[in-house]
Short mmCIF file of C-alpha atoms in Angstrom, two decimals:
data_model
loop_
_atom_site.label_atom_id
_atom_site.label_comp_id
_atom_site.label_asym_id
_atom_site.label_seq_id
_atom_site.Cartn_x
_atom_site.Cartn_y
_atom_site.Cartn_z
CA MET Y 30 -0.01 0.00 0.00
CA THR Y 31 1.37 3.43 -0.96
CA ASP Y 32 1.75 6.23 1.56
CA ASP Y 33 -1.08 8.16 -0.09
CA SER Y 34 -3.49 5.23 0.05
CA GLN Y 35 -2.44 4.55 3.64
CA GLN Y 36 -3.18 8.16 4.56
CA GLU Y 37 -6.53 8.04 2.76
CA LEU Y 38 -7.48 4.85 4.60
CA LEU Y 39 -6.47 6.26 7.99
CA SER Y 40 -8.28 9.53 7.30
CA ARG Y 41 -11.54 7.55 7.69
CA LEU Y 42 -10.54 6.25 11.13
CA PHE Y 43 -11.55 8.16 14.23
CA MET Y 44 -10.92 7.20 17.85
CA VAL Y 45 -12.37 8.52 21.10
CA ARG Y 46 -11.20 7.79 24.61
CA HIS Y 47 -14.23 7.81 26.90
CA GLY Y 48 -15.09 10.87 28.99
CA GLU Y 49 -13.95 11.32 32.57
CA SER Y 50 -15.07 8.42 34.78
CA THR Y 51 -15.61 8.20 38.52
CA CYS Y 52 -12.25 6.43 38.83
CA ASN Y 53 -10.51 9.16 36.81
CA SER Y 54 -11.91 11.77 39.18
CA VAL Y 55 -10.23 10.20 42.21
CA HIS Y 56 -7.06 9.29 40.31
CA ARG Y 57 -7.58 5.54 40.58
CA ILE Y 58 -7.12 2.79 37.99
CA ALA Y 59 -10.41 1.37 36.73
CA GLY Y 60 -9.14 -1.33 34.38
CA GLN Y 61 -12.08 -3.61 33.68
CA ARG Y 62 -14.13 -2.36 36.63
CA ASP Y 63 -17.26 -0.75 35.18
CA ALA Y 64 -16.86 2.89 36.27
CA PRO Y 65 -19.53 5.22 34.85
CA LEU Y 66 -19.00 8.74 33.52
CA THR Y 67 -18.92 11.74 35.82
CA PHE Y 68 -20.92 14.89 35.12
CA LEU Y 69 -17.85 16.33 33.38
CA GLY Y 70 -17.42 13.11 31.40
CA ARG Y 71 -20.91 13.54 29.95
CA ILE Y 72 -20.21 17.20 29.12
CA GLN Y 73 -16.99 16.14 27.38
CA ALA Y 74 -18.90 13.61 25.27
CA GLU Y 75 -21.52 16.24 24.41
CA LYS Y 76 -18.71 18.52 23.25
CA VAL Y 77 -17.45 15.79 20.92
CA ALA Y 78 -20.97 15.27 19.59
CA LYS Y 79 -21.34 18.97 18.78
CA GLY Y 80 -17.92 19.15 17.14
CA HIS Y 81 -18.64 16.21 14.81
CA ARG Y 82 -22.37 16.58 14.26
CA ASP Y 83 -21.97 16.74 10.46
CA GLN Y 84 -19.41 13.93 10.24
CA HIS Y 85 -20.77 10.75 8.60
CA PHE Y 86 -19.85 7.42 10.15
CA ASP Y 87 -20.69 4.01 8.70
CA ARG Y 88 -19.72 2.00 11.73
CA VAL Y 89 -18.92 2.59 15.41
CA TYR Y 90 -16.93 0.07 17.41
CA VAL Y 91 -17.41 0.43 21.17
CA SER Y 92 -16.22 -1.24 24.35
CA PRO Y 93 -18.98 -2.81 26.47
CA LEU Y 94 -17.75 -1.02 29.61
CA THR Y 95 -20.23 1.64 30.71
CA ARG Y 96 -17.91 4.66 30.52
CA ALA Y 97 -17.16 3.93 26.86
CA TYR Y 98 -20.72 2.89 25.97
CA GLU Y 99 -22.18 6.02 27.59
CA THR Y 100 -19.69 8.17 25.68
CA ALA Y 101 -20.66 6.50 22.39
CA ASP Y 102 -24.35 6.87 23.20
CA ILE Y 103 -23.97 10.60 23.83
CA VAL Y 104 -21.86 11.15 20.70
CA PHE Y 105 -23.81 8.92 18.29
CA GLY Y 106 -27.18 8.31 19.99
CA ILE Y 107 -26.70 4.55 19.79
CA ASP Y 108 -29.53 3.88 22.25
CA ASP Y 109 -31.99 5.93 20.18
CA PRO Y 110 -34.52 3.38 18.83
CA ASP Y 111 -35.05 5.55 15.72
CA ALA Y 112 -31.36 5.81 14.88
CA ARG Y 113 -30.26 3.53 12.02
CA ASP Y 114 -26.92 5.06 11.20
CA PRO Y 115 -24.16 4.37 12.02
CA GLU Y 116 -24.05 0.63 12.66
CA VAL Y 117 -22.84 -0.10 16.20
CA VAL Y 118 -20.60 -3.04 17.06
CA VAL Y 119 -19.92 -3.75 20.72
CA ASP Y 120 -16.65 -5.65 20.88
CA GLU Y 121 -15.20 -7.10 24.09
CA ARG Y 122 -11.70 -6.88 22.60
CA LEU Y 123 -11.97 -3.12 23.10
CA MET Y 124 -12.29 -3.43 26.89
CA GLU Y 125 -9.55 -1.80 28.90
CA ARG Y 126 -6.67 -4.00 30.06
CA ASP Y 127 -7.24 -5.98 33.24
CA PHE Y 128 -4.62 -4.44 35.54
CA GLY Y 129 -4.89 -7.11 38.23
CA SER Y 130 -3.53 -5.94 41.59
CA TYR Y 131 -3.28 -2.37 40.29
CA THR Y 132 -7.07 -2.16 39.87
CA LEU Y 133 -8.60 0.63 42.04
CA GLU Y 134 -5.17 1.53 43.36
CA SER Y 135 -4.24 5.19 43.51
CA LYS Y 136 -1.90 6.09 40.65
CA SER Y 137 0.12 8.37 42.92
CA ILE Y 138 0.55 5.70 45.60
CA LEU Y 139 1.81 3.26 42.96
CA GLN Y 140 4.18 5.89 41.58
CA ARG Y 141 5.56 6.60 45.04
CA ARG Y 142 5.74 2.92 45.99
CA HIS Y 143 7.42 1.60 42.85
CA GLY Y 144 8.86 4.71 41.22
CA ILE Y 145 7.63 6.57 38.14
CA ALA Y 146 9.58 4.44 35.64
CA GLU Y 147 8.34 1.15 37.08
CA TYR Y 148 4.76 2.41 37.17
CA GLU Y 149 4.96 3.42 33.50
CA ARG Y 150 6.44 0.01 32.65
CA ALA Y 151 3.63 -1.81 34.48
CA MET Y 152 0.92 0.19 32.72
CA ASN Y 153 2.43 -0.02 29.25
CA ALA Y 154 4.23 -3.37 29.33
CA ASP Y 155 4.85 -6.00 32.02
CA SER Y 156 6.15 -5.59 35.55
CA GLU Y 157 6.70 -7.84 38.55
CA THR Y 158 4.96 -5.20 40.66
CA MET Y 159 1.59 -6.01 39.04
CA HIS Y 160 0.04 -9.34 39.97
CA GLY Y 161 -2.84 -11.07 38.20
CA GLY Y 162 -4.82 -9.51 35.39
CA GLU Y 163 -3.61 -9.63 31.79
CA THR Y 164 -0.04 -9.80 30.66
CA PHE Y 165 0.82 -7.10 28.18
CA GLN Y 166 1.14 -9.72 25.45
CA GLN Y 167 -2.39 -11.01 26.13
CA PHE Y 168 -3.70 -7.44 26.04
CA ARG Y 169 -1.77 -6.60 22.88
CA ASP Y 170 -2.87 -9.80 21.12
CA ARG Y 171 -6.59 -9.16 21.60
CA VAL Y 172 -6.37 -5.50 20.57
CA HIS Y 173 -4.21 -6.44 17.59
CA ALA Y 174 -6.75 -9.10 16.61
CA PHE Y 175 -9.45 -6.44 16.60
CA TYR Y 176 -7.20 -4.12 14.59
CA GLU Y 177 -6.40 -6.73 11.95
CA GLN Y 178 -9.71 -8.63 11.81
CA GLU Y 179 -12.26 -5.83 12.29
CA LEU Y 180 -10.83 -2.36 11.95
CA LEU Y 181 -8.57 -2.60 8.90
CA PRO Y 182 -11.09 -4.65 6.83
CA ALA Y 183 -13.78 -2.06 7.53
CA LEU Y 184 -11.46 0.75 6.44
CA ARG Y 185 -10.44 -1.16 3.32
CA ARG Y 186 -14.11 -1.53 2.41
CA GLY Y 187 -14.23 2.25 2.26
CA GLU Y 188 -16.13 2.70 5.54
CA THR Y 189 -15.67 5.65 7.87
CA VAL Y 190 -15.44 4.22 11.36
CA CYS Y 191 -15.04 5.39 14.94
CA VAL Y 192 -13.60 3.43 17.85
CA VAL Y 193 -14.87 4.45 21.30
CA SER Y 194 -12.73 2.78 23.89
CA HIS Y 195 -10.22 3.34 26.68
CA LYS Y 196 -6.89 5.04 27.23
CA TYR Y 197 -4.56 2.09 26.80
CA VAL Y 198 -6.62 0.49 24.01
CA VAL Y 199 -6.59 3.70 21.96
CA GLU Y 200 -2.90 4.23 22.66
CA LEU Y 201 -2.14 0.67 21.54
CA ILE Y 202 -4.00 1.20 18.26
CA CYS Y 203 -2.01 4.42 17.81
CA ARG Y 204 1.19 2.42 18.30
CA PHE Y 205 0.07 -0.01 15.60
CA ILE Y 206 -0.55 2.90 13.24
CA LEU Y 207 2.79 4.50 14.09
CA ASP Y 208 4.53 1.11 13.89
CA ARG Y 209 6.13 1.68 17.27
CA PRO Y 210 8.14 -1.21 18.82
CA ALA Y 211 6.20 -3.43 21.22
CA GLU Y 212 8.76 -2.89 24.00
CA GLU Y 213 8.18 0.88 23.98
CA SER Y 214 6.59 1.47 27.37
CA TYR Y 215 5.56 5.02 28.04
CA ASP Y 216 2.33 6.98 28.16
CA LEU Y 217 1.18 8.87 25.04
CA ARG Y 218 -1.12 10.97 27.29
CA LEU Y 219 -4.13 11.04 25.01
CA PRO Y 220 -6.89 13.11 26.66
CA ASN Y 221 -10.42 12.09 27.60
CA SER Y 222 -13.10 12.58 24.92
CA GLN Y 223 -11.01 14.04 22.12
CA MET Y 224 -11.83 12.80 18.62
CA LEU Y 225 -8.53 11.59 17.19
CA GLN Y 226 -8.17 11.08 13.44
CA GLY Y 227 -6.06 8.19 12.22
CA ASP Y 228 -3.97 10.12 9.69
CA ARG Y 229 -3.07 12.76 12.29
CA ILE Y 230 -1.76 10.50 15.06
CA HIS Y 231 1.79 11.70 14.41
CA SER Y 232 0.80 15.29 15.19
CA TYR Y 233 -1.01 14.28 18.39
CA VAL Y 234 1.98 12.52 19.91
CA LYS Y 235 4.96 14.34 18.34
CA ASN Y 236 5.50 16.51 21.42
CA GLU Y 237 5.31 13.63 23.90
CA ASN Y 238 8.68 13.02 25.51
CA GLU Y 239 9.15 9.99 27.72
CA THR Y 240 11.83 11.56 29.91
CA MET Y 241 10.10 14.91 30.40
CA ASN Y 242 6.71 13.29 31.11
CA MET Y 243 8.35 11.23 33.84
CA VAL Y 244 10.05 14.36 35.22
CA TYR Y 245 6.70 16.17 35.35
CA ASP Y 246 5.11 13.23 37.18
CA TRP Y 247 8.06 13.06 39.55
CA ILE Y 248 7.64 16.71 40.48
CA VAL Y 249 3.98 16.18 41.42
CA VAL Y 250 4.41 12.89 43.26
CA ASN Y 251 7.54 14.04 45.08
CA HIS Y 252 6.31 17.56 45.86
CA PRO Y 253 7.73 17.42 49.44
CA VAL Y 254 11.21 17.08 47.95
CA VAL Y 255 10.56 19.94 45.52
CA PHE Y 256 9.16 22.21 48.25
CA CYS Y 257 12.09 21.44 50.56
CA ALA Y 258 14.52 22.10 47.71
CA GLY Y 259 12.84 25.49 47.34
CA LEU Y 260 13.27 26.09 51.05
CA ALA Y 261 16.94 25.16 50.85
CA ALA Y 262 17.52 27.37 47.80
CA GLY Y 263 15.80 30.33 49.45
CA LEU Y 264 17.73 29.87 52.70
CA LEU Y 265 21.07 29.53 50.92
CA ALA Y 266 20.39 32.67 48.89
CA ASN Y 267 19.38 34.44 52.09
CA VAL Y 268 22.60 33.37 53.85
CA ALA Y 269 24.55 34.56 50.80
CA GLY Y 270 23.07 38.02 51.33
CA LEU Y 271 20.38 38.02 48.67
CA ARG Y 272 17.53 39.71 50.54
CA VAL Y 273 14.59 40.62 48.30
CA ALA Y 274 11.38 42.30 49.46
CA THR Y 275 8.87 40.69 47.08
CA SER Y 276 5.57 42.44 46.54
CA PRO Y 277 2.69 40.71 48.38
CA TYR Y 278 0.64 41.13 45.20
CA LEU Y 279 3.15 39.01 43.24
CA LEU Y 280 2.90 36.36 45.94
CA LEU Y 281 -0.87 36.51 45.70
CA LEU Y 282 -0.68 36.11 41.91
CA LEU Y 283 1.47 32.98 42.29
CA LEU Y 284 -1.08 31.58 44.73
CA VAL Y 285 -4.00 32.30 42.38
CA LEU Y 286 -2.28 30.72 39.36
CA ALA Y 287 -1.41 27.59 41.34
CA SER Y 288 -5.00 27.40 42.57
CA VAL Y 289 -6.42 27.62 39.03
CA ILE Y 290 -4.17 24.83 37.73
CA THR Y 291 -4.93 22.59 40.71
CA MET Y 292 -8.69 23.06 40.44
CA CYS Y 293 -8.78 22.42 36.68
CA ARG Y 294 -8.44 18.69 37.38
CA ILE Y 295 -10.88 18.58 40.32
CA GLU Y 296 -14.41 17.27 39.78
CA LEU Y 297 -16.01 20.59 40.76
CA GLU Y 298 -19.37 19.66 39.26
CA ASN Y 299 -19.84 17.11 42.06
CA ALA Y 300 -18.74 19.52 44.77
CA ARG Y 301 -22.20 19.81 46.29
CA ALA Y 302 -22.21 16.15 47.37
CA PHE Y 303 -19.07 16.72 49.44
CA VAL Y 304 -19.75 20.29 50.57
CA THR Y 305 -23.10 19.22 52.05
CA ASP Y 306 -21.69 16.04 53.62
CA ARG Y 307 -22.62 16.11 57.32
CA GLY Y 308 -19.28 14.76 58.44
CA THR Y 309 -17.42 17.43 56.49
CA LEU Y 310 -19.70 20.18 57.81
CA ARG Y 311 -19.18 18.99 61.40
CA SER Y 312 -15.40 18.88 60.92
CA VAL Y 313 -15.29 22.37 59.43
CA ALA Y 314 -17.60 23.83 62.09
CA LEU Y 315 -15.47 22.40 64.89
CA ARG Y 316 -12.04 22.90 63.33
CA TYR Y 317 -12.43 26.28 61.61
CA LEU Y 318 -15.16 28.00 63.63
CA ALA Y 319 -15.55 26.82 67.22
CA LEU Y 320 -11.96 25.85 68.04
CA PRO Y 321 -10.15 28.98 66.79
CA ILE Y 322 -12.73 31.44 68.16
CA VAL Y 323 -12.67 29.83 71.62
CA PHE Y 324 -8.87 29.76 71.62
CA ALA Y 325 -8.66 33.40 70.47
CA ALA Y 326 -11.16 34.44 73.16
CA LEU Y 327 -8.93 32.80 75.78
CA VAL Y 328 -5.93 34.65 74.37
CA ARG Y 329 -7.80 37.94 74.56
CA TRP Y 330 -9.05 37.13 78.07
CA SER Y 331 -5.48 36.47 79.19
CA ASP Y 332 -4.57 39.89 77.77
CA ALA Y 333 -1.71 38.39 75.77
CA ASP Y 334 0.19 40.69 73.41
CA SER Y 335 -0.66 40.46 69.70
CA THR Y 336 2.94 39.36 69.03
CA SER Y 337 2.83 36.61 71.65
CA THR Y 338 3.13 32.97 70.68
CA ALA Y 339 -0.41 32.31 71.87
CA ALA Y 340 -1.88 35.08 69.71
CA ILE Y 341 0.04 33.97 66.64
CA ALA Y 342 -0.97 30.33 67.26
CA ALA Y 343 -4.63 31.47 67.35
CA VAL Y 344 -4.21 33.08 63.93
CA PHE Y 345 -2.82 29.87 62.46
CA LEU Y 346 -5.55 27.80 64.08
CA ALA Y 347 -8.12 29.99 62.30
CA THR Y 348 -6.27 29.93 58.96
CA PRO Y 349 -8.35 28.09 56.31
CA SER Y 350 -7.05 25.08 54.45
CA SER Y 351 -4.73 25.69 51.51
CA VAL Y 352 -5.13 24.62 47.88
CA VAL Y 353 -1.79 22.87 48.45
CA ALA Y 354 -3.83 20.32 50.41
CA MET Y 355 -5.55 19.20 47.18
CA THR Y 356 -2.22 18.50 45.51
CA VAL Y 357 -1.09 16.64 48.64
CA SER Y 358 -4.33 14.63 48.71
CA ARG Y 359 -3.82 13.55 45.13
CA CYS Y 360 -0.21 12.58 45.77
CA LEU Y 361 -0.98 10.64 48.95
CA GLY Y 362 -3.88 8.70 47.43
CA GLY Y 363 -6.84 10.64 48.80
CA MET Y 364 -10.15 11.24 47.04
CA ILE Y 365 -9.20 14.92 46.40
CA MET Y 366 -12.80 16.21 46.26
CA PRO Y 367 -13.37 15.94 50.05
CA THR Y 368 -10.20 17.98 50.51
CA PHE Y 369 -11.52 20.56 48.07
CA ALA Y 370 -14.78 20.69 50.04
CA GLN Y 371 -12.84 21.49 53.21
CA VAL Y 372 -10.74 24.10 51.38
CA LEU Y 373 -13.90 25.81 50.10
CA LEU Y 374 -15.88 25.53 53.34
CA SER Y 375 -12.97 26.60 55.55
CA SER Y 376 -12.40 29.61 53.27
CA LEU Y 377 -16.07 30.55 53.64
CA ALA Y 378 -15.88 29.98 57.41
CA ALA Y 379 -12.84 32.24 57.48
CA THR Y 380 -15.14 35.19 56.77
CA VAL Y 381 -16.34 34.73 60.35
CA SER Y 382 -13.65 32.85 62.25
CA PHE Y 383 -10.49 34.30 60.71
CA SER Y 384 -11.90 37.81 60.97
CA ALA Y 385 -13.00 37.22 64.57
CA VAL Y 386 -9.62 35.82 65.58
CA LEU Y 387 -7.77 38.72 63.96
CA ALA Y 388 -10.04 41.16 65.78
CA LEU Y 389 -9.46 39.39 69.09
CA THR Y 390 -5.69 38.95 68.82
CA LEU Y 391 -4.45 42.04 66.97
CA ARG Y 392 -4.12 45.39 68.68
CA GLU Y 393 -3.68 47.47 65.54
CA ASN Y 394 -4.53 47.38 61.82
CA VAL Y 395 -7.49 45.14 62.66
CA ALA Y 396 -9.79 46.49 59.93
CA PRO Y 397 -7.22 46.13 57.10
CA ALA Y 398 -6.27 42.65 58.33
CA VAL Y 399 -9.91 41.53 58.32
CA ALA Y 400 -10.48 42.97 54.84
CA ILE Y 401 -7.30 41.38 53.46
CA SER Y 402 -8.13 38.02 55.04
CA ALA Y 403 -11.57 38.02 53.43
CA ALA Y 404 -10.13 38.96 50.04
CA THR Y 405 -7.16 36.59 50.04
CA SER Y 406 -8.80 33.53 51.60
CA THR Y 407 -12.55 33.52 51.01
CA GLY Y 408 -12.39 35.79 47.96
CA VAL Y 409 -9.55 34.07 46.10
CA VAL Y 410 -10.78 30.50 46.63
CA THR Y 411 -14.37 31.36 45.73
CA ALA Y 412 -13.34 33.36 42.66
CA VAL Y 413 -11.01 30.61 41.42
CA TYR Y 414 -13.71 27.98 42.01
CA LEU Y 415 -16.26 29.94 39.97
CA LEU Y 416 -13.73 30.67 37.20
CA VAL Y 417 -12.57 27.08 36.82
CA LYS Y 418 -16.11 25.72 37.06
CA ARG Y 419 -17.04 27.99 34.16
CA LEU Y 420 -13.97 26.92 32.16
CA ARG Y 421 -14.85 23.26 32.68
CA GLU Y 422 -18.36 23.90 31.40
CA ARG Y 423 -17.28 25.88 28.32
CA SER Y 424 -14.18 23.87 27.40
CA PRO Y 425 -14.36 20.59 29.34
CA ILE Y 426 -11.82 18.62 27.28
CA ARG Y 427 -9.15 21.31 27.11
CA THR Y 428 -9.52 22.39 30.75
CA ALA Y 429 -9.25 18.87 32.16
CA LYS Y 430 -6.31 18.15 29.86
CA TYR Y 431 -4.57 21.36 30.98
CA GLY Y 432 -5.05 20.54 34.65
CA GLU Y 433 -3.80 16.96 34.20
CA ARG Y 434 -0.71 17.93 32.22
CA ASN Y 435 0.30 20.98 34.26
CA GLY Y 436 0.06 19.75 37.83
CA TYR Y 437 3.83 20.11 38.00
CA VAL Y 438 3.50 23.83 37.12
CA ALA Y 439 1.32 24.37 40.22
CA VAL Y 440 4.00 22.71 42.35
CA LEU Y 441 6.71 24.88 40.79
CA LEU Y 442 4.66 28.06 41.30
CA LEU Y 443 4.25 27.25 44.98
CA THR Y 444 7.96 26.47 45.17
CA ALA Y 445 8.70 29.89 43.66
CA PHE Y 446 6.48 31.38 46.39
CA ILE Y 447 8.52 29.53 49.03
CA VAL Y 448 11.83 30.71 47.57
CA LEU Y 449 10.70 34.33 47.45
CA VAL Y 450 9.41 34.43 51.02
CA CYS Y 451 12.57 32.70 52.28
CA LEU Y 452 14.51 35.66 50.89
CA LYS Y 453 12.61 37.78 53.44
CA LEU Y 454 13.43 35.47 56.34
CA ASP Y 455 15.10 37.03 59.38
CA LEU Y 456 17.80 34.47 60.07
CA ASP Y 457 18.88 36.33 63.20
CA GLY Y 458 15.43 35.67 64.63
CA PHE Y 459 15.87 31.89 64.60
CA THR Y 460 15.62 31.47 68.36
CA THR Y 461 12.61 33.78 68.48
CA TYR Y 462 10.55 32.51 65.56
CA ALA Y 463 11.66 28.94 64.81
CA PRO Y 464 10.33 27.30 68.04
CA PRO Y 465 6.75 28.64 67.70
CA ALA Y 466 6.81 27.84 63.98
CA ALA Y 467 7.76 24.22 64.71
CA GLY Y 468 5.15 24.06 67.47
CA ILE Y 469 2.45 25.32 65.08
CA ALA Y 470 3.34 22.78 62.38
CA VAL Y 471 3.35 19.88 64.85
CA GLY Y 472 0.30 21.14 66.73
CA LEU Y 473 -1.83 21.37 63.60
CA ARG Y 474 -0.98 17.78 62.77
CA LEU Y 475 -2.04 16.68 66.24
CA VAL Y 476 -5.33 18.56 65.86
CA ALA Y 477 -5.88 16.96 62.43
CA ALA Y 478 -5.13 13.50 63.79
CA LEU Y 479 -7.64 13.99 66.62
CA LEU Y 480 -10.45 15.46 64.49
CA LYS Y 481 -10.23 13.20 61.42
CA ARG Y 482 -13.01 10.66 60.92
CA ARG Y 483 -11.98 7.17 61.88
CA ARG Y 484 -11.97 4.34 59.30
CA HIS Y 485 -13.80 6.45 56.73
CA VAL Y 486 -13.11 6.68 52.98
CA GLN Y 487 -12.45 10.40 53.52
CA THR Y 488 -10.11 10.02 56.51
CA LEU Y 489 -6.96 10.85 54.55
CA ASP Y 490 -8.62 13.91 53.03
CA ASP Y 491 -9.76 15.09 56.48
CA TYR Y 492 -6.21 14.83 57.80
CA THR Y 493 -4.65 16.45 54.74
CA ALA Y 494 -7.05 19.41 54.67
CA MET Y 495 -6.55 20.22 58.34
CA THR Y 496 -2.77 19.75 58.21
CA TYR Y 497 -1.97 22.25 55.47
CA PRO Y 498 -3.22 25.72 56.46
CA ASN Y 499 -3.02 28.57 53.99
CA VAL Y 500 0.24 29.90 55.39
CA PHE Y 501 0.67 31.77 52.11
CA VAL Y 502 -2.35 33.93 52.98
CA VAL Y 503 -0.97 34.65 56.46
CA VAL Y 504 2.31 35.82 54.87
CA ILE Y 505 0.38 38.16 52.56
CA ILE Y 506 -1.85 39.52 55.37
CA ALA Y 507 1.16 40.13 57.62
CA ALA Y 508 3.11 41.82 54.83
CA LEU Y 509 0.22 44.13 53.86
CA THR Y 510 -0.54 45.10 57.47
CA GLY Y 511 3.10 45.50 58.50
CA ASN Y 512 2.91 42.82 61.20
CA GLY Y 513 6.57 41.80 61.18
CA PRO Y 514 6.49 39.10 63.90
CA LEU Y 515 3.44 37.38 62.35
CA GLU Y 516 5.07 37.48 58.92
CA GLN Y 517 8.31 35.98 60.21
CA VAL Y 518 6.55 33.17 62.11
CA ALA Y 519 4.49 32.43 58.98
CA ILE Y 520 7.58 32.21 56.80
CA TRP Y 521 9.43 30.11 59.37
CA THR Y 522 6.37 27.83 59.59
CA LEU Y 523 6.81 26.88 55.95
CA LEU Y 524 10.01 25.03 56.87
CA PRO Y 525 8.62 22.49 59.38
CA MET Y 526 5.30 22.29 57.51
CA PHE Y 527 6.94 20.96 54.36
CA VAL Y 528 9.67 18.99 56.14
CA LEU Y 529 6.88 17.19 58.01
CA SER Y 530 5.25 16.37 54.68
CA PHE Y 531 7.65 13.41 54.63
CA PHE Y 532 5.98 12.24 57.85
CA ASP Y 533 2.57 12.71 56.17
CA SER Y 534 3.68 10.45 53.31
CA TRP Y 535 4.48 7.73 55.85
CA TYR Y 536 1.40 8.33 58.02
CA SER Y 537 -0.95 8.30 55.01
CA ARG Y 538 -0.39 4.55 54.64
CA PHE Y 539 -2.50 4.06 57.77
CA LEU Y 540 -5.27 6.39 56.55
CA VAL Y 541 -5.76 5.52 52.88
CA VAL Y 542 -8.58 3.12 51.97
CA ALA Y 543 -7.32 -0.12 50.42
CA PRO Y 544 -8.35 -0.86 46.80
CA ASP Y 545 -10.23 -4.00 47.88
CA ASP Y 546 -12.31 -2.12 50.47
CA ALA Y 547 -15.97 -3.09 50.15
CA ARG Y 548 -17.03 0.58 50.10
CA TRP Y 549 -15.35 1.49 46.82
CA PRO Y 550 -18.09 0.04 44.57
CA THR Y 551 -20.64 2.31 46.28
CA VAL Y 552 -18.37 5.37 46.32
CA LEU Y 553 -17.39 4.95 42.65
CA LYS Y 554 -20.81 3.65 41.54
CA LEU Y 555 -19.39 0.38 40.25
CA PRO Y 556 -22.01 -2.26 39.35
CA ALA Y 557 -21.52 -5.85 40.45
CA HIS Y 558 -21.86 -7.20 36.91
CA LEU Y 559 -21.02 -5.92 33.46
CA PRO Y 560 -24.20 -5.40 31.38
CA VAL Y 561 -24.54 -7.42 28.18
CA ARG Y 562 -24.60 -5.15 25.13
CA GLY Y 563 -24.64 -5.48 21.36
CA ARG Y 564 -23.99 -8.46 19.16
CA PRO Y 565 -21.36 -11.11 19.92
CA ALA Y 566 -17.86 -10.00 19.00
CA THR Y 567 -17.29 -13.24 17.11
CA GLU Y 568 -20.02 -12.46 14.57
CA ASP Y 569 -18.59 -11.72 11.15
CA PRO Y 570 -19.14 -7.96 10.57
CA ARG Y 571 -19.30 -8.56 6.82
CA GLU Y 572 -22.47 -10.60 7.18
CA PRO Y 573 -25.82 -8.76 7.20
CA SER Y 574 -26.76 -7.88 10.76
CA VAL Y 575 -29.11 -5.69 12.74
CA PRO Y 576 -27.37 -2.65 14.26
CA ALA Y 577 -26.98 -2.92 18.02
CA HIS Y 578 -29.08 -0.26 19.71
CA SER Y 579 -29.80 -2.12 22.91
#
């Protein structure tokens, strides 16, 4: 076959990876578990349908797994009893790979446990770290059989076809088209619900770089190392005499940009289910309203100075959770959305509690501090939430893809924040500021450990949200109000807070819910049995048949 005829044949091939699933939203591996689409996943599929409304298809091949079948139904209306075109073929060979012991595991936990390279090898080839399931050869053989026996014959008959399947199935077909070696084992990073055309596969993957993709993943998964490297760099520059007074507004901009990137990948459309969760509401009310206000009242009653350790501790106790907590939740294997719910609710609670604590503990600049706290905590988080929610509605495929691919940028932006504030650190005040900073970092972890829900699927998220306060906001408030001692304690607190993130990585092993936990099917809406759909895969597609619209 000539290059021109090959290109013409492939120009009639389209492939779609299903929309975001419930397992995608919590960063867990679905494999052959039947995870349905999320709200965003359905919006992504609707976007594909609108973009290809005038495209004619003769045949659609679809995996029987619900997330792929739902995507195909939204795009092509395959369950419409009046629809007669295109013909639909449900083929079990298009099911995702059975990942065995990796199924329902957190991707980040696996990457931390086995290393990025080994994780990539397990997902794209074979690895001793994955037990059970399909070998890569078994997976490749069945997808290749579909490619040779179904897909290519249909294209050679002059049909325009679409394959609606899963990440690793679509990537494997792309490898067949590109004639890549079987031993090549790295992720092509094809996004959810993007219509890929066969003759343009080269352009889709030309910018994918195995080494750089692994570096980006390493930055996200090993964020404690990156943050501590930022601390070390800032401290060394400070010791060397590089003292820079960075504008608080620049620091705020870094915080906003990091928040936007982090939230792009969060399932915001399902936020209500977590924001209205009674357990989350109780935790927030106790941790971010009652506890800090009572503590601040005691500080005021004792007539402690606004620069005292007790007054500063009260401010940190009232500080809402940071968007950093969402990145940490993802990296530690949490569900992410419960952490976001606490970030949002604690930021809203800060309108009352943070303002009340500042009024009770500060002796001057109270009004500006309260206004700044409302703007930088409640205002920023709420504004970013509304912005990203709108972006996900208007451009669901691009926004989710951006958030997934640029998680490392959020980590680097926060690291830049850390470096810049370390340049303002008063090293001569070590004996004055370091002890209360260490006490605050340790104390907040003790509070989080005491208030987290026991043996709950959200336990890790509870702990993470309450452990990482928005110290960045405290730095900005202190800088804008001229509260030098508070600013120095806040900056010093960054050191033990991120050094202790190594402890959090260890402690999270006792909090994360195991992949075989009986609650996951309910949480992720996984049915007990795979529904039977379409005609048998063994039926010869060249024989007359009734389109499958069941």
